[in-house]
């Protein structure tokens, strides 16, 4: 279906929230030709327009997810772009950045184009692939940043693997400047994390699990901040989870360095006790942390240190998880729960609604330099409509999409997506 | 005696003191029975006990085998080779195989922490953890407690030093939980590289100087130091370890004059314990530990099968 054949849609009786402009007011929004034509207190109804009565629910920009593994290519038994798109639509996500540590890794322009096409084919989700920072995400030789960027790579990373070698990271940060790209680091010193299954401390000690010291994160952040200072490059730290790392990032930002970061819902909603009874669905990378760290992540969301909340979606199939804890694969699904878990912080009084939504829409969009993430005349009509109060329960096995390994299994939430629109077309609800 | 509140014996963490005391009382009676040469072969008659060992063990497996046979169970030993252990499906495939065999009591040893707990979710049998990774080894701690109680006349209010490679020791973890539940003071003694993170938060005292750690203790519990720890750089050499953390007469002299010496076996003589101490008939209770092992395992099998019978009714 081409965009021009979509009839105009008029959303009425909505609570319009646009974090970029600070708008939070009742009103209507008109979509025409796949873009936002107008919004305001009350709009006239054009002929033939579909009218959607929002019943006072929140109408906001579709979510922009900075970080998700989508299973393709190579792990289609866990997730496909098609199945991820279903989960994303149900979660109100309309743009997602796909991690490149696939099989094969996204270190070739043709693979980047393949992912872009796969995303377009869904009709509901823009897939923005990361390029592999190093060939094969092996951490040795830089991949072809220029050619990958031309092909559509949004930025560069080795995904769930840290770029461990300091010289390689220095070169990546330096070389990426030529193409205006940033480099995403999984901040974890591999020598300290090797073999670890949980955060080192009382919980891991009791369970007899090999630990990863929280300092493994802070050390890598400290090193890469020094490299950002050295090179003038832009480093982005993914799924930051410790107080110490956040404090370093806060300092680097104050210094004016090009340092940004995201975190993911598990790190502000759960702590390490979630792995009790050897619950492998709560085995993540980085591992769930102590309560003090969780509280520090919440504070960093509120004070702006964190630039975005990403789903950090890591699909697994049952056999990846039905293993003794240390052998089970790390990672949890996150697309369908990204908004709900974030809204839990709003309900708890830790975040304003606008602040929370900015972390899910305008701020990641600004980081990526894309036009999504705003309720602005002329912007793509990527929209999410959600009821801030409606209760639901996360149930692994009943989640949209393929992968079911949610660390939030059993979690009761308030705030449910009622509908999702991609370029003016309804894709969920 | 209180009915034991669980279907399995997976860990001692969280097990309330009255249940521990009951298990020890019952084990004590089995110890007396064993010494008298009598048996109770009708208790588990017609029941199947499977020893499922994913890790090599002679001592523990034999002890469970003997315990099962003395109570009249049909005992089968299954050793699963290391090559197939690595496949996760194998563990759960094994569970369905065991269900098809109508196994009643399943004794599991596995190199991974939490493996028996995972199996227990999938099998119909009562699962007994015979050692999982670096997590727990409940029957070892129970037999240690029984040995202490017999030698000291009580279990409460003693000071026990657990020495050596605590980091990798499931025996230490189970002992910590049991001894703290029974109001003992527990000290961990070892180099910082072999003491688990935040061990102090478990309620124990940590010593890196063995002489200070052994001062006035009632019980010295030594742990096995595996040779791989040297290769992993956690300890520079066996001789250095023995010099500072091996139990010899000079260090033992700091403990109470009647302090007993324990070791879960198998021992590395000259690494964590001097032969003269290990073989000292007055101080060393290592032989009695083995004897109590059979009695404790009889008690555990008895109590879990009582639960099964009660649930069947």
XYZ file of C-alpha atoms in Angstrom:
742
model
C 0.000 0.000 0.000
C 1.519 3.314 -0.992
C 1.245 6.155 1.437
C -1.002 8.290 -0.749
C -3.777 5.710 -0.700
C -4.076 5.897 3.081
C -7.085 8.002 3.988
C -6.522 10.896 6.348
C -6.878 10.043 10.012
C -8.137 12.435 12.637
C -7.378 11.586 16.250
C -9.787 13.367 18.540
C -10.144 13.563 22.290
C -6.460 12.723 22.803
C -3.977 13.814 25.410
C -1.239 14.965 23.060
C 2.210 14.570 24.521
C 5.209 15.745 22.519
C 8.280 15.633 24.725
C 10.420 17.542 22.218
C 8.257 20.672 22.410
C 6.982 20.114 25.918
C 3.404 19.835 24.657
C 1.049 17.995 27.002
C -2.515 19.052 26.308
C -5.871 17.689 25.247
C -6.496 17.997 21.553
C -6.724 16.506 18.099
C -4.140 15.423 15.560
C -4.579 15.095 11.832
C -2.564 12.677 9.743
C -2.415 13.127 6.010
C -0.253 11.338 3.483
C 1.533 9.421 6.206
C 2.648 12.583 7.958
C 1.369 14.753 10.741
C -0.627 17.502 9.005
C -1.718 19.419 12.052
C -2.507 19.204 15.705
C -4.229 21.458 18.166
C -7.077 22.004 20.561
C -9.723 21.221 17.985
C -9.357 20.533 14.286
C -11.963 20.361 11.565
C -12.719 16.958 10.094
C -11.633 16.655 6.447
C -13.897 14.741 4.077
C -13.314 11.006 4.137
C -11.057 11.108 7.136
C -11.087 8.181 9.538
C -11.855 9.500 13.015
C -10.333 7.872 16.040
C -11.731 8.826 19.406
C -8.834 8.452 21.788
C -11.037 8.643 24.866
C -8.517 10.818 26.644
C -5.657 8.383 26.171
C -2.119 9.595 25.524
C -1.131 10.102 21.894
C 2.632 10.377 21.601
C 5.351 9.837 19.006
C 6.065 6.180 18.228
C 8.964 4.916 20.303
C 12.516 4.948 18.982
C 14.416 1.950 20.337
C 18.179 2.347 20.296
C 19.090 -1.250 20.827
C 17.598 -4.599 19.903
C 18.811 -7.923 18.589
C 16.386 -9.005 15.887
C 17.575 -12.521 15.159
C 18.468 -11.889 11.516
C 20.595 -13.009 9.941
C 21.543 -16.275 11.611
C 19.328 -16.704 14.657
C 15.916 -16.891 13.003
C 14.979 -19.701 15.391
C 15.006 -17.073 18.131
C 13.391 -14.145 16.367
C 12.875 -12.781 12.901
C 12.436 -9.198 11.827
C 8.846 -10.078 11.019
C 8.170 -11.468 14.505
C 10.097 -8.637 16.164
C 7.968 -6.156 14.213
C 4.837 -7.696 15.722
C 6.261 -7.345 19.231
C 7.459 -3.815 18.496
C 4.076 -2.697 17.177
C 2.396 -4.101 20.275
C 4.891 -2.163 22.350
C 4.363 1.136 20.505
C 7.821 1.036 18.893
C 8.016 2.327 15.326
C 11.786 2.646 14.890
C 14.400 0.201 16.093
C 18.175 0.072 15.803
C 19.275 -3.472 15.053
C 22.450 -4.865 16.576
C 25.107 -6.111 14.147
C 26.579 -9.063 16.076
C 24.596 -11.477 13.960
C 25.708 -14.505 11.939
C 27.246 -13.224 9.763
C 27.967 -9.883 11.394
C 26.721 -6.709 9.684
C 30.163 -5.757 8.430
C 29.276 -5.598 4.756
C 27.169 -2.922 3.011
C 25.020 -5.597 1.363
C 24.003 -6.960 4.761
C 23.048 -3.507 5.985
C 20.876 -3.040 2.897
C 19.373 -6.487 3.457
C 18.241 -5.475 6.934
C 16.861 -2.151 5.724
C 14.794 -3.950 3.103
C 13.576 -6.496 5.639
C 12.441 -3.657 7.835
C 10.624 -1.903 5.002
C 8.876 -5.157 4.171
C 7.271 -5.242 7.602
C 5.403 -2.025 6.838
C 5.257 -1.322 10.559
C 8.801 -0.826 11.733
C 11.792 1.181 10.537
C 14.824 -1.001 11.105
C 18.009 1.034 11.352
C 20.950 -1.346 11.333
C 24.142 -0.679 13.220
C 27.269 -1.494 11.296
C 29.780 -3.801 12.942
C 32.554 -1.688 14.426
C 35.070 -4.409 13.655
C 35.057 -7.087 10.986
C 33.020 -10.021 12.180
C 32.538 -8.119 15.473
C 35.792 -9.858 16.368
C 37.345 -6.779 17.929
C 40.418 -6.647 15.706
C 40.194 -4.779 12.369
C 37.866 -1.847 11.804
C 35.090 -2.472 9.327
C 34.357 -0.148 6.407
C 32.624 2.672 8.281
C 32.271 4.859 5.179
C 30.754 2.254 2.926
C 28.547 0.914 5.686
C 27.308 4.406 6.501
C 26.512 5.018 2.830
C 24.569 1.781 2.784
C 22.494 2.995 5.718
C 24.315 1.992 8.891
C 23.192 4.322 11.668
C 26.275 3.989 13.895
C 28.908 1.394 14.799
C 29.168 -1.191 17.525
C 30.161 -4.775 18.186
C 26.802 -5.346 19.879
C 26.978 -7.465 23.000
C 30.744 -7.699 22.795
C 32.959 -4.993 24.183
C 35.511 -3.453 21.871
C 38.148 -4.636 24.267
C 41.389 -3.525 22.711
C 42.159 0.084 23.628
C 43.943 0.782 20.356
C 41.064 -0.599 18.298
C 38.624 1.559 20.248
C 40.834 4.582 19.785
C 40.918 4.012 16.036
C 37.165 3.414 15.858
C 36.357 6.643 17.721
C 38.843 8.548 15.640
C 37.889 7.151 12.235
C 34.134 7.428 12.872
C 34.531 11.217 13.101
C 35.150 11.338 9.346
C 31.622 10.087 8.795
C 29.882 11.880 11.649
C 29.085 8.573 13.312
C 29.237 7.511 16.910
C 30.554 4.279 18.360
C 28.458 2.243 20.783
C 30.322 0.366 23.464
C 29.135 -2.581 25.566
C 30.939 -1.318 28.638
C 32.396 -4.388 30.255
C 36.055 -5.253 30.775
C 36.132 -8.795 29.355
C 39.010 -10.028 31.499
C 36.963 -9.316 34.622
C 33.681 -10.532 33.172
C 34.931 -13.806 31.695
C 32.881 -16.768 32.833
C 30.689 -14.598 35.043
C 26.958 -15.223 35.318
C 25.782 -12.681 37.902
C 26.938 -9.527 39.628
C 29.676 -10.364 42.092
C 28.422 -9.977 45.642
C 26.269 -11.582 48.281
C 23.612 -12.874 45.885
C 26.129 -14.616 43.587
C 28.045 -15.890 46.604
C 24.923 -17.498 48.054
C 23.980 -19.068 44.751
C 27.486 -20.282 44.040
C 27.597 -18.441 40.720
C 30.734 -16.991 39.153
C 30.551 -13.234 39.556
C 31.228 -10.186 37.416
C 32.401 -7.273 39.563
C 30.446 -4.043 38.961
C 33.806 -2.345 38.444
C 34.096 -4.174 35.104
C 31.591 -1.629 33.758
C 33.101 1.470 35.327
C 36.595 0.513 34.143
C 35.559 0.323 30.510
C 33.586 3.557 30.784
C 36.587 5.286 32.339
C 38.890 4.057 29.584
C 36.581 5.040 26.769
C 35.943 8.488 28.218
C 39.707 8.973 28.115
C 39.702 7.804 24.498
C 36.832 10.158 23.621
C 38.894 12.996 25.105
C 41.939 11.856 23.140
C 40.202 11.465 19.785
C 37.352 13.954 19.916
C 35.123 11.042 18.893
C 31.625 10.325 20.144
C 31.267 7.291 22.377
C 27.866 5.980 23.394
C 27.634 3.541 26.284
C 24.881 0.962 26.007
C 22.760 -0.465 28.827
C 24.605 1.331 31.597
C 23.714 -0.318 34.872
C 25.952 0.867 37.709
C 26.167 3.970 39.857
C 29.920 4.214 39.305
C 29.647 4.222 35.505
C 26.830 6.781 35.553
C 28.876 9.067 37.765
C 31.756 8.909 35.265
C 29.405 9.652 32.376
C 27.883 12.570 34.281
C 31.389 13.985 34.735
C 32.326 13.484 31.080
C 29.185 15.295 29.954
C 29.916 18.177 32.300
C 33.365 18.362 30.763
C 31.753 18.745 27.353
C 32.952 15.475 25.861
C 30.888 13.698 23.227
C 29.688 11.016 25.592
C 26.140 9.659 25.653
C 24.490 6.586 27.090
C 21.367 4.534 27.328
C 20.002 2.105 29.829
C 17.319 -0.555 29.598
C 14.205 -1.321 31.672
C 15.674 -4.255 33.638
C 18.273 -1.953 35.145
C 15.755 0.438 36.635
C 12.990 -2.042 37.377
C 14.772 -5.131 38.721
C 17.728 -5.882 40.910
C 19.913 -8.964 41.320
C 17.435 -10.717 43.584
C 15.363 -11.463 40.464
C 17.790 -14.305 39.646
C 16.931 -16.117 42.894
C 15.892 -19.747 42.416
C 18.178 -19.735 39.364
C 15.676 -17.906 37.143
C 17.492 -17.909 33.826
C 15.019 -15.433 32.270
C 16.584 -12.863 34.579
C 20.100 -13.710 33.412
C 21.127 -10.655 31.437
C 24.241 -8.981 30.089
C 25.224 -6.858 31.916
C 23.880 -8.820 34.867
C 21.190 -7.377 37.118
C 22.770 -5.250 39.781
C 22.290 -4.349 43.396
C 19.447 -2.189 44.598
C 21.796 0.800 45.094
C 22.719 0.624 41.427
C 19.098 0.362 40.351
C 18.330 3.508 42.331
C 21.286 5.277 40.720
C 19.933 4.378 37.271
C 16.534 5.820 38.215
C 18.224 9.033 39.389
C 20.234 9.246 36.164
C 17.038 8.926 34.118
C 15.521 11.811 36.019
C 18.531 14.127 35.904
C 19.232 13.671 32.208
C 22.507 11.773 32.471
C 20.893 8.938 30.552
C 20.038 9.937 26.980
C 17.663 7.138 26.096
C 15.914 4.035 27.325
C 16.447 1.150 24.923
C 14.599 -2.152 24.963
C 17.872 -4.120 24.847
C 15.753 -6.860 23.318
C 17.722 -10.125 23.275
C 15.553 -12.967 22.064
C 16.278 -16.497 23.222
C 14.527 -19.738 22.525
C 13.511 -22.076 25.349
C 16.538 -24.310 24.922
C 18.843 -21.307 25.363
C 17.312 -20.741 28.779
C 16.360 -24.213 30.080
C 19.872 -24.808 31.288
C 21.766 -24.547 34.528
C 22.103 -20.819 35.204
C 25.742 -20.294 34.268
C 25.244 -22.163 30.990
C 22.017 -20.420 29.986
C 22.279 -17.626 27.440
C 22.078 -14.079 28.730
C 19.458 -11.575 27.615
C 15.768 -10.862 27.802
C 13.018 -9.726 25.459
C 12.105 -6.080 25.789
C 10.103 -4.764 22.847
C 6.623 -5.400 24.196
C 7.437 -4.185 27.699
C 9.606 -1.108 26.985
C 6.801 1.406 27.454
C 5.033 -0.371 30.308
C 8.123 -0.768 32.463
C 9.136 2.835 31.810
C 5.667 4.049 32.788
C 6.019 2.154 36.065
C 8.663 4.770 36.996
C 6.140 7.500 36.141
C 3.522 5.869 38.350
C 6.099 5.491 41.101
C 6.706 9.229 40.967
C 10.341 8.913 39.887
C 9.851 10.451 36.433
C 7.522 12.978 34.824
C 5.570 11.549 31.899
C 7.245 13.987 29.504
C 10.717 13.076 30.747
C 9.974 9.374 30.427
C 8.599 9.731 26.906
C 11.508 11.949 25.834
C 13.852 9.087 26.772
C 11.825 6.805 24.504
C 11.256 9.157 21.568
C 12.796 12.585 20.947
C 16.090 12.068 22.732
C 17.099 8.817 20.998
C 15.841 10.322 17.700
C 18.026 13.393 18.219
C 20.999 11.173 19.015
C 20.440 9.253 15.789
C 19.706 12.399 13.797
C 16.421 11.087 12.426
C 13.149 12.957 11.967
C 11.051 10.498 13.991
C 10.156 10.928 17.639
C 8.195 14.210 17.470
C 4.593 15.339 17.107
C 5.444 18.036 14.613
C 3.719 19.228 11.514
C 5.412 17.448 8.626
C 6.941 14.723 10.760
C 6.222 11.098 9.899
C 2.969 9.969 11.478
C 4.616 7.330 13.690
C 2.341 7.334 16.693
C 1.477 5.419 19.800
C -1.787 5.669 21.673
C -1.747 4.338 25.201
C -3.886 4.278 28.297
C -1.688 5.427 31.142
C -3.772 3.613 33.748
C -4.879 0.386 32.123
C -3.516 -2.612 34.021
C -2.027 -5.714 32.476
C 0.362 -8.462 33.393
C 3.498 -9.587 31.605
C 3.199 -13.296 30.910
C 6.016 -15.151 29.218
C 4.401 -17.485 26.726
C 1.696 -14.977 25.833
C 3.833 -12.077 24.642
C 3.478 -10.798 21.076
C 6.198 -11.934 18.668
C 8.256 -15.070 18.868
C 10.740 -14.849 21.731
C 9.204 -15.182 25.192
C 12.200 -14.849 27.505
C 11.012 -11.819 29.430
C 12.796 -11.004 32.670
C 9.539 -9.317 33.704
C 7.457 -12.496 33.606
C 4.665 -12.107 36.139
C 5.129 -8.340 36.516
C 1.871 -6.383 36.886
C 1.913 -3.081 35.007
C -0.200 -0.007 34.504
C -0.078 1.571 31.081
C -1.089 -0.304 27.989
C -0.675 0.398 24.305
C -4.041 0.780 22.572
C -2.782 1.426 19.077
C 0.333 2.009 17.017
C 0.596 3.808 13.683
C 3.489 3.703 11.251
C 3.522 6.486 8.648
C -0.171 6.990 9.279
C -1.127 3.344 8.921
C -2.461 1.450 11.898
C -0.145 -1.455 12.667
C -1.414 -2.454 16.076
C -4.639 -2.316 18.061
C 9.020 -35.035 64.784
C 7.783 -32.361 62.373
C 6.951 -33.434 58.858
C 9.760 -32.219 56.605
C 8.303 -29.295 54.636
C 9.817 -29.882 51.192
C 9.578 -32.439 48.440
C 13.308 -32.260 47.696
C 16.537 -31.573 49.506
C 18.192 -29.005 47.261
C 19.833 -26.636 49.716
C 20.242 -25.906 53.395
C 19.882 -22.156 52.923
C 16.514 -21.314 54.425
C 15.922 -24.668 56.122
C 14.640 -23.959 59.635
C 16.613 -25.243 62.647
C 13.914 -27.695 63.916
C 14.066 -29.617 60.644
C 17.843 -29.729 60.780
C 17.693 -31.040 64.361
C 15.134 -33.685 63.374
C 17.285 -34.862 60.496
C 20.286 -35.118 62.771
C 18.335 -37.019 65.433
C 17.115 -39.498 62.886
C 20.616 -39.817 61.419
C 21.962 -40.463 64.902
C 19.584 -43.368 65.306
C 20.724 -44.757 61.966
C 24.335 -44.385 63.061
C 23.563 -46.562 66.092
C 21.679 -49.042 63.943
C 24.595 -49.273 61.519
C 27.029 -49.867 64.337
C 24.829 -52.629 65.726
C 25.053 -54.384 62.370
C 21.269 -54.439 61.949
C 19.427 -53.168 58.893
C 15.964 -51.907 58.003
C 15.590 -53.389 54.589
C 11.816 -53.125 54.426
C 11.643 -49.312 54.746
C 12.351 -48.493 51.095
C 11.455 -51.913 49.690
C 10.210 -51.644 46.131
C 11.454 -48.079 45.786
C 13.959 -47.031 43.191
C 16.871 -44.769 44.001
C 18.934 -43.477 41.115
C 22.354 -41.992 41.671
C 22.699 -39.568 38.773
C 26.244 -38.308 38.735
C 27.304 -35.823 36.083
C 30.593 -35.381 37.904
C 32.961 -38.073 39.092
C 32.604 -39.051 42.709
C 33.350 -42.293 44.450
C 32.835 -41.318 48.051
C 29.451 -39.588 47.896
C 27.999 -41.982 45.358
C 29.056 -45.030 47.357
C 27.682 -43.484 50.522
C 24.254 -42.896 48.939
C 24.348 -46.374 47.401
C 25.020 -47.972 50.754
C 22.371 -45.839 52.461
C 19.775 -46.830 49.873
C 20.648 -50.505 50.065
C 20.577 -50.584 53.857
C 17.008 -49.313 53.678
C 16.070 -51.864 51.024
C 15.767 -49.615 47.969
C 16.690 -50.750 44.474
C 19.745 -48.633 43.734
C 20.911 -47.788 40.249
C 24.024 -45.776 39.454
C 23.993 -43.628 36.348
C 27.156 -41.820 35.419
C 26.758 -39.370 32.602
C 29.901 -38.697 30.657
C 31.293 -35.228 30.522
C 30.859 -34.965 26.782
C 27.089 -35.094 26.993
C 26.848 -32.908 30.086
C 27.587 -29.860 28.015
C 24.396 -30.282 26.066
C 21.666 -28.592 28.046
C 18.943 -30.714 26.530
C 20.612 -33.741 27.983
C 19.752 -32.686 31.490
C 16.054 -32.316 30.754
C 16.003 -35.270 28.376
C 17.433 -37.240 31.277
C 14.562 -35.988 33.405
C 11.964 -37.407 31.054
C 13.871 -40.682 30.868
C 13.870 -40.886 34.659
C 10.152 -40.145 34.819
C 9.531 -43.006 32.423
C 11.527 -45.301 34.732
C 9.365 -44.331 37.729
C 12.294 -43.357 39.870
C 11.295 -42.450 43.445
C 14.466 -40.891 44.796
C 16.963 -39.108 42.625
C 20.420 -38.239 43.907
C 22.066 -35.671 41.643
C 25.572 -34.355 41.409
C 26.332 -31.773 38.739
C 29.160 -29.365 37.991
C 26.703 -26.483 37.528
C 25.133 -24.554 40.393
C 21.362 -24.933 40.272
C 21.290 -28.031 38.058
C 19.465 -30.212 40.644
C 16.931 -27.404 41.159
C 16.320 -27.321 37.409
C 15.887 -31.106 37.319
C 13.550 -31.015 40.297
C 11.111 -28.900 38.292
C 10.847 -31.638 35.683
C 11.002 -34.968 37.500
C 8.422 -36.749 39.620
C 11.069 -38.110 41.994
C 12.278 -36.467 45.177
C 15.586 -34.856 44.279
C 18.545 -34.870 46.633
C 21.338 -32.490 45.807
C 24.594 -34.399 46.134
C 26.642 -31.352 45.220
C 25.933 -28.720 42.543
C 28.762 -26.597 41.231
C 29.849 -24.133 43.872
C 26.357 -23.840 45.334
C 25.522 -26.446 47.976
C 26.217 -29.960 49.198
C 23.546 -30.377 51.881
C 24.227 -33.953 52.984
C 27.910 -33.164 53.515
C 27.032 -30.325 55.891
C 24.535 -32.554 57.692
C 27.113 -35.283 58.180
C 29.631 -32.716 59.353
C 27.089 -31.405 61.859
C 26.313 -34.881 63.119
C 29.996 -35.615 63.549
C 30.500 -32.374 65.468
C 27.477 -33.004 67.641
C 28.677 -36.486 68.581
C 32.187 -35.313 69.353
C 31.269 -32.099 71.126
C 28.032 -33.235 72.711
C 26.260 -30.232 71.187
C 26.089 -28.227 68.006
C 25.060 -24.859 69.377
C 27.434 -22.073 70.393
C 30.591 -23.564 68.936
C 33.177 -21.647 66.964
C 33.949 -23.291 63.648
C 36.690 -22.239 61.238
C 36.165 -23.211 57.598
C 39.546 -22.982 55.906
C 40.961 -22.871 52.413
C 39.234 -22.577 49.057
C 35.870 -21.283 50.249
C 35.239 -19.544 46.912
C 34.764 -22.792 45.006
C 33.335 -24.812 47.859
C 29.748 -26.009 47.951
C 30.635 -27.805 51.174
C 31.521 -24.486 52.778
C 28.282 -22.813 51.685
C 26.083 -25.593 53.046
C 28.063 -25.647 56.265
C 27.769 -21.878 56.677
C 23.982 -22.019 56.373
C 23.629 -24.976 58.721
C 26.065 -23.794 61.384
C 24.626 -20.273 61.467
C 21.114 -21.699 61.731
C 22.302 -23.715 64.736
C 23.797 -20.641 66.423
C 27.447 -21.399 65.839
C 30.031 -18.721 65.152
C 31.525 -19.319 61.739
C 34.898 -18.064 60.573
C 36.158 -18.287 57.024
C 39.915 -18.527 56.694
C 41.758 -18.197 53.416
C 43.563 -15.838 51.061
C 41.341 -13.020 49.699
C 41.410 -14.627 46.245
C 39.674 -17.726 47.614
C 37.046 -16.030 49.792
C 33.763 -15.277 47.975
C 32.693 -11.668 47.506
C 30.813 -10.128 50.423
C 31.105 -13.315 52.433
C 30.762 -11.189 55.566
C 27.162 -10.443 54.598
C 26.336 -14.115 55.129
C 26.967 -13.605 58.830
C 30.464 -15.036 59.083
C 33.791 -13.545 60.114
C 36.553 -13.550 57.520
C 40.243 -14.085 58.352
C 43.167 -13.933 55.970
C 45.627 -14.789 58.731
C 45.069 -18.434 59.564
C 46.677 -18.173 62.979
C 44.226 -15.479 64.024
C 41.389 -17.398 62.413
C 42.103 -20.595 64.326
C 42.510 -18.973 67.711
C 40.297 -20.731 70.256
C 38.070 -22.486 67.745
C 36.257 -25.717 68.594
C 36.243 -27.116 65.083
C 38.692 -26.767 62.192
C 37.084 -27.662 58.909
C 39.554 -27.948 56.045
C 38.541 -27.778 52.393
C 40.129 -29.376 49.373
C 42.232 -27.078 47.205
C 41.948 -28.173 43.606
C 45.104 -28.095 41.553
C 43.400 -26.032 38.832
C 43.292 -23.084 41.234
C 47.038 -22.765 40.943
C 46.795 -22.751 37.142
C 44.095 -20.080 37.360
C 46.441 -17.805 39.272
C 44.306 -17.657 42.404
C 47.164 -19.137 44.410
C 50.782 -18.794 43.257
C 51.945 -22.246 44.342
C 51.061 -25.252 46.480
C 54.035 -24.664 48.742
C 53.070 -21.072 49.427
C 49.501 -22.148 50.113
C 50.615 -24.828 52.539
C 52.934 -22.407 54.307
C 50.183 -19.891 55.030
C 46.919 -21.827 54.832
C 47.836 -25.493 55.258
C 46.867 -27.053 58.581
C 49.929 -28.164 60.507
C 50.618 -28.758 64.188
C 51.823 -25.207 64.809
C 48.638 -23.620 63.492
C 46.382 -26.203 65.110
C 48.018 -25.439 68.453
C 46.186 -22.086 68.436
C 42.781 -23.756 68.411
C 41.217 -25.052 71.617
C 43.129 -28.044 73.021
C 40.192 -30.333 72.263
C 39.445 -28.874 68.842
C 38.588 -31.439 66.197
C 39.832 -31.469 62.607
C 37.525 -32.247 59.715
C 37.929 -32.648 55.953
C 35.262 -33.560 53.394
C 37.806 -35.516 51.355
C 39.499 -36.362 49.193
C 42.509 -34.760 50.860
C 45.558 -33.189 49.252
C 48.100 -34.113 51.870
C 50.814 -31.506 52.104
C 48.689 -28.898 50.326
C 45.855 -28.048 52.688
C 46.603 -30.511 55.483
C 49.669 -32.087 56.988
C 49.547 -35.895 57.005
C 50.368 -36.069 60.693
C 47.237 -34.048 61.500
C 45.013 -35.907 59.050
C 46.001 -39.218 60.631
C 45.947 -38.055 64.267
C 43.403 -40.394 65.892
C 42.585 -37.914 68.655
C 42.116 -34.710 66.675
C 41.085 -35.923 63.241
C 37.469 -37.074 62.825
C 37.753 -37.605 59.090
C 36.972 -41.315 59.377
C 33.899 -40.666 61.475
C 32.669 -38.137 58.903
C 32.556 -40.908 56.318
C 30.685 -43.188 58.725
C 28.147 -40.462 59.545
C 27.716 -39.837 55.822
C 25.894 -43.117 55.384
C 23.684 -42.500 58.430
C 22.765 -38.970 57.318
C 21.895 -40.145 53.838
C 19.711 -42.912 55.266
C 17.879 -40.273 57.286
C 17.406 -38.022 54.241
C 16.110 -40.879 52.095
C 13.801 -41.939 54.926
C 12.350 -38.465 55.474
C 11.792 -37.693 51.804
C 10.130 -41.047 51.186
C 7.882 -40.513 54.214
C 6.718 -37.324 52.524
C 6.078 -39.227 49.311
C 4.019 -41.820 51.141
C 2.056 -39.133 52.957
C 1.363 -37.301 49.714
C 0.311 -40.534 48.035
C -2.356 -41.091 50.689
